[in-house]
mmCIF file of C-alpha atoms in Angstrom:
data_model
loop_
_atom_site.group_PDB
_atom_site.id
_atom_site.type_symbol
_atom_site.label_atom_id
_atom_site.label_comp_id
_atom_site.label_asym_id
_atom_site.label_seq_id
_atom_site.Cartn_x
_atom_site.Cartn_y
_atom_site.Cartn_z
ATOM 1 C CA MET A 1 81.155 -66.210 -63.004
ATOM 2 C CA ASN A 2 83.380 -67.562 -60.229
ATOM 3 C CA ILE A 3 81.823 -68.469 -56.899
ATOM 4 C CA SER A 4 82.576 -65.776 -54.320
ATOM 5 C CA ASN A 5 80.818 -64.114 -51.400
ATOM 6 C CA ASN A 6 77.199 -63.166 -51.990
ATOM 7 C CA CYS A 7 76.800 -65.413 -55.020
ATOM 8 C CA TYR A 8 73.647 -67.495 -55.356
ATOM 9 C CA VAL A 9 74.873 -71.011 -56.137
ATOM 10 C CA GLU A 10 73.118 -74.259 -56.991
ATOM 11 C CA ILE A 11 74.935 -77.574 -56.668
ATOM 12 C CA HIS A 12 74.198 -81.237 -56.984
ATOM 13 C CA TYR A 13 76.092 -83.367 -54.521
ATOM 14 C CA ALA A 14 76.489 -86.894 -53.217
ATOM 15 C CA LEU A 15 77.828 -87.432 -49.706
ATOM 16 C CA TYR A 16 79.652 -90.671 -48.886
ATOM 17 C CA ASN A 17 80.741 -91.939 -45.489
ATOM 18 C CA GLU A 18 84.119 -93.526 -44.816
ATOM 19 C CA ALA A 19 82.751 -96.913 -45.980
ATOM 20 C CA LYS A 20 81.982 -95.335 -49.400
ATOM 21 C CA GLU A 21 78.206 -95.607 -48.834
ATOM 22 C CA GLU A 22 76.083 -92.736 -50.091
ATOM 23 C CA VAL A 23 74.375 -91.213 -47.058
ATOM 24 C CA ASP A 24 72.922 -87.997 -48.524
ATOM 25 C CA GLY A 25 72.620 -86.206 -51.804
ATOM 26 C CA SER A 26 70.578 -84.143 -54.200
ATOM 27 C CA ARG A 27 70.957 -85.993 -57.497
ATOM 28 C CA ASP A 28 67.479 -87.522 -57.370
ATOM 29 C CA GLY A 29 65.852 -84.121 -56.841
ATOM 30 C CA GLU A 30 66.407 -80.420 -57.091
ATOM 31 C CA PRO A 31 69.881 -78.902 -56.778
ATOM 32 C CA LEU A 32 70.860 -77.492 -53.396
ATOM 33 C CA PRO A 33 70.755 -73.666 -53.472
ATOM 34 C CA TYR A 34 72.828 -71.543 -51.069
ATOM 35 C CA ILE A 35 74.349 -68.080 -50.829
ATOM 36 C CA HIS A 36 78.130 -68.260 -50.701
ATOM 37 C CA GLY A 37 79.830 -66.718 -47.690
ATOM 38 C CA ARG A 38 76.708 -66.799 -45.486
ATOM 39 C CA LYS A 39 77.523 -70.042 -43.654
ATOM 40 C CA ASN A 40 74.557 -71.820 -45.226
ATOM 41 C CA ILE A 41 76.633 -74.981 -45.778
ATOM 42 C CA ILE A 42 79.488 -76.606 -43.860
ATOM 43 C CA PRO A 43 82.760 -74.631 -43.931
ATOM 44 C CA GLY A 44 84.839 -77.285 -45.728
ATOM 45 C CA LEU A 45 82.404 -77.547 -48.623
ATOM 46 C CA GLU A 46 82.091 -73.778 -48.911
ATOM 47 C CA GLN A 47 85.901 -73.490 -49.034
ATOM 48 C CA ALA A 48 86.071 -76.162 -51.754
ATOM 49 C CA LEU A 49 83.464 -74.283 -53.842
ATOM 50 C CA GLU A 50 85.251 -70.899 -53.662
ATOM 51 C CA GLY A 51 86.333 -69.808 -57.137
ATOM 52 C CA ARG A 52 84.530 -72.618 -58.982
ATOM 53 C CA VAL A 53 82.245 -71.993 -61.979
ATOM 54 C CA ALA A 54 79.053 -73.569 -63.354
ATOM 55 C CA GLY A 55 79.856 -76.932 -64.878
ATOM 56 C CA ASP A 56 82.735 -77.750 -62.514
ATOM 57 C CA LYS A 57 82.678 -81.285 -61.103
ATOM 58 C CA PHE A 58 84.968 -82.326 -58.283
ATOM 59 C CA SER A 59 85.415 -84.551 -55.241
ATOM 60 C CA VAL A 60 86.472 -83.286 -51.835
ATOM 61 C CA THR A 61 87.158 -84.930 -48.449
ATOM 62 C CA ILE A 62 86.252 -82.877 -45.406
ATOM 63 C CA GLU A 63 87.486 -83.635 -41.920
ATOM 64 C CA PRO A 64 85.061 -83.233 -38.970
ATOM 65 C CA GLU A 65 86.416 -79.855 -37.826
ATOM 66 C CA LEU A 66 85.342 -78.324 -41.167
ATOM 67 C CA GLY A 67 82.201 -80.458 -41.395
ATOM 68 C CA TYR A 68 79.729 -81.047 -38.585
ATOM 69 C CA GLY A 69 82.331 -80.929 -35.805
ATOM 70 C CA GLU A 70 83.554 -83.595 -33.446
ATOM 71 C CA ARG A 71 81.080 -85.662 -31.437
ATOM 72 C CA ASP A 72 80.344 -84.166 -28.017
ATOM 73 C CA GLU A 73 79.422 -86.778 -25.411
ATOM 74 C CA GLU A 74 77.794 -84.016 -23.323
ATOM 75 C CA LYS A 75 75.089 -83.808 -26.016
ATOM 76 C CA ILE A 76 73.899 -87.297 -25.075
ATOM 77 C CA SER A 77 71.334 -87.472 -22.294
ATOM 78 C CA ILE A 78 68.758 -89.749 -20.739
ATOM 79 C CA ILE A 79 65.273 -88.350 -20.306
ATOM 80 C CA ASP A 80 61.974 -89.662 -19.016
ATOM 81 C CA ALA A 81 59.958 -91.507 -21.656
ATOM 82 C CA GLU A 82 56.949 -89.399 -20.613
ATOM 83 C CA SER A 83 58.606 -86.542 -22.542
ATOM 84 C CA PHE A 84 57.442 -88.346 -25.691
ATOM 85 C CA ALA A 85 53.819 -88.835 -24.561
ATOM 86 C CA GLY A 86 52.567 -86.741 -27.500
ATOM 87 C CA PHE A 87 54.253 -88.968 -30.087
ATOM 88 C CA ASP A 88 52.319 -91.761 -31.806
ATOM 89 C CA ALA A 89 55.339 -94.050 -31.437
ATOM 90 C CA ILE A 90 59.073 -93.716 -30.881
ATOM 91 C CA THR A 91 61.793 -95.996 -32.160
ATOM 92 C CA GLU A 92 65.561 -96.101 -31.934
ATOM 93 C CA GLY A 93 67.033 -94.054 -34.778
ATOM 94 C CA LEU A 94 64.071 -91.671 -34.905
ATOM 95 C CA MET A 95 65.043 -88.034 -35.373
ATOM 96 C CA CYS A 96 62.678 -85.614 -33.704
ATOM 97 C CA GLN A 97 62.497 -82.077 -32.445
ATOM 98 C CA ILE A 98 62.181 -81.426 -28.729
ATOM 99 C CA GLU A 99 62.391 -78.336 -26.565
ATOM 100 C CA GLY A 100 65.965 -77.841 -25.416
ATOM 101 C CA ALA A 101 67.062 -76.676 -21.978
ATOM 102 C CA ASP A 102 67.131 -73.094 -23.313
ATOM 103 C CA GLY A 103 63.522 -73.376 -24.506
ATOM 104 C CA GLN A 104 64.561 -73.465 -28.166
ATOM 105 C CA PRO A 105 63.690 -76.349 -30.506
ATOM 106 C CA GLN A 106 66.470 -78.922 -30.708
ATOM 107 C CA LEU A 107 66.860 -81.785 -33.205
ATOM 108 C CA VAL A 108 67.804 -85.073 -31.503
ATOM 109 C CA THR A 109 68.129 -88.718 -32.410
ATOM 110 C CA ILE A 110 66.687 -91.402 -30.149
ATOM 111 C CA THR A 111 69.531 -93.861 -29.606
ATOM 112 C CA HIS A 112 68.085 -96.172 -26.927
ATOM 113 C CA ILE A 113 64.728 -96.889 -25.350
ATOM 114 C CA ASP A 114 64.664 -98.561 -21.923
ATOM 115 C CA ASP A 115 61.039 -99.648 -21.434
ATOM 116 C CA GLU A 116 61.749 -101.155 -18.014
ATOM 117 C CA GLU A 117 63.147 -97.918 -16.606
ATOM 118 C CA GLY A 118 60.869 -95.670 -18.669
ATOM 119 C CA GLU A 119 63.887 -93.803 -20.054
ATOM 120 C CA VAL A 120 64.970 -92.677 -23.514
ATOM 121 C CA THR A 121 68.540 -91.880 -24.515
ATOM 122 C CA ILE A 122 68.787 -88.967 -26.933
ATOM 123 C CA ASP A 123 71.744 -87.599 -28.876
ATOM 124 C CA ALA A 124 71.804 -83.942 -29.947
ATOM 125 C CA ASN A 125 74.972 -84.340 -32.044
ATOM 126 C CA HIS A 126 74.485 -83.919 -35.786
ATOM 127 C CA PRO A 127 74.265 -87.426 -37.312
ATOM 128 C CA PHE A 128 77.458 -86.745 -39.285
ATOM 129 C CA ALA A 129 79.399 -85.260 -36.332
ATOM 130 C CA GLY A 130 82.841 -86.812 -35.942
ATOM 131 C CA GLN A 131 82.813 -88.250 -39.461
ATOM 132 C CA THR A 132 85.101 -87.585 -42.388
ATOM 133 C CA LEU A 133 82.833 -86.577 -45.272
ATOM 134 C CA ASN A 134 83.466 -87.388 -48.922
ATOM 135 C CA PHE A 135 81.563 -85.259 -51.403
ATOM 136 C CA GLU A 136 81.132 -85.484 -55.169
ATOM 137 C CA VAL A 137 79.911 -82.077 -56.318
ATOM 138 C CA GLU A 138 78.677 -80.547 -59.552
ATOM 139 C CA VAL A 139 78.199 -76.788 -59.758
ATOM 140 C CA ILE A 140 74.914 -76.228 -61.611
ATOM 141 C CA SER A 141 74.640 -72.439 -61.606
ATOM 142 C CA VAL A 142 76.324 -69.320 -60.219
ATOM 143 C CA ARG A 143 74.955 -65.776 -60.244
ATOM 144 C CA GLU A 144 74.911 -62.686 -58.074
ATOM 145 C CA ALA A 145 72.385 -63.012 -55.271
ATOM 146 C CA SER A 146 69.470 -60.585 -55.462
ATOM 147 C CA GLU A 147 69.008 -57.901 -52.805
ATOM 148 C CA ALA A 148 66.004 -59.837 -51.471
ATOM 149 C CA GLU A 149 68.019 -63.070 -51.236
ATOM 150 C CA LEU A 150 70.814 -61.266 -49.390
ATOM 151 C CA ARG A 151 68.362 -59.564 -47.057
ATOM 152 C CA ASP A 152 65.920 -62.422 -46.422
ATOM 153 C CA GLY A 153 67.861 -65.552 -47.282
ATOM 154 C CA LEU A 154 66.597 -68.112 -49.758
ATOM 155 C CA THR A 155 63.202 -68.627 -48.146
ATOM 156 C CA GLY A 156 62.316 -64.889 -47.879
#
């Protein structure tokens, strides 16, 4: 079966940055499941998987606009360190979830801690934003998604 919209797909992947260092992947664990055409994965990878079949192995390079987008400097802000009073400890590089300006949870990375000023710099850009992504992919399985998967997603 060829991968097309509403197919349940499982892949193994390795993601390499521009320096050819592996920065993410699934090969040491379970394959990544997703439903094709539902925007569960980045657009460039979904496009590269279209029409593939179980057993296919390929490499693909994805530019930022079809990956995690360009970096947005407006997503970097400085907040009062008191905002992290409930945390056991914070360190530069720590990813954490905070309440965004709209009241919704937001994933951010702490990029700088200024103890003297009592301020923390956070970055709400995806860690791979602005980067060209290099994937090695293996299609493990392809089948039609069940009605429940289409209705509820993969966790329903």
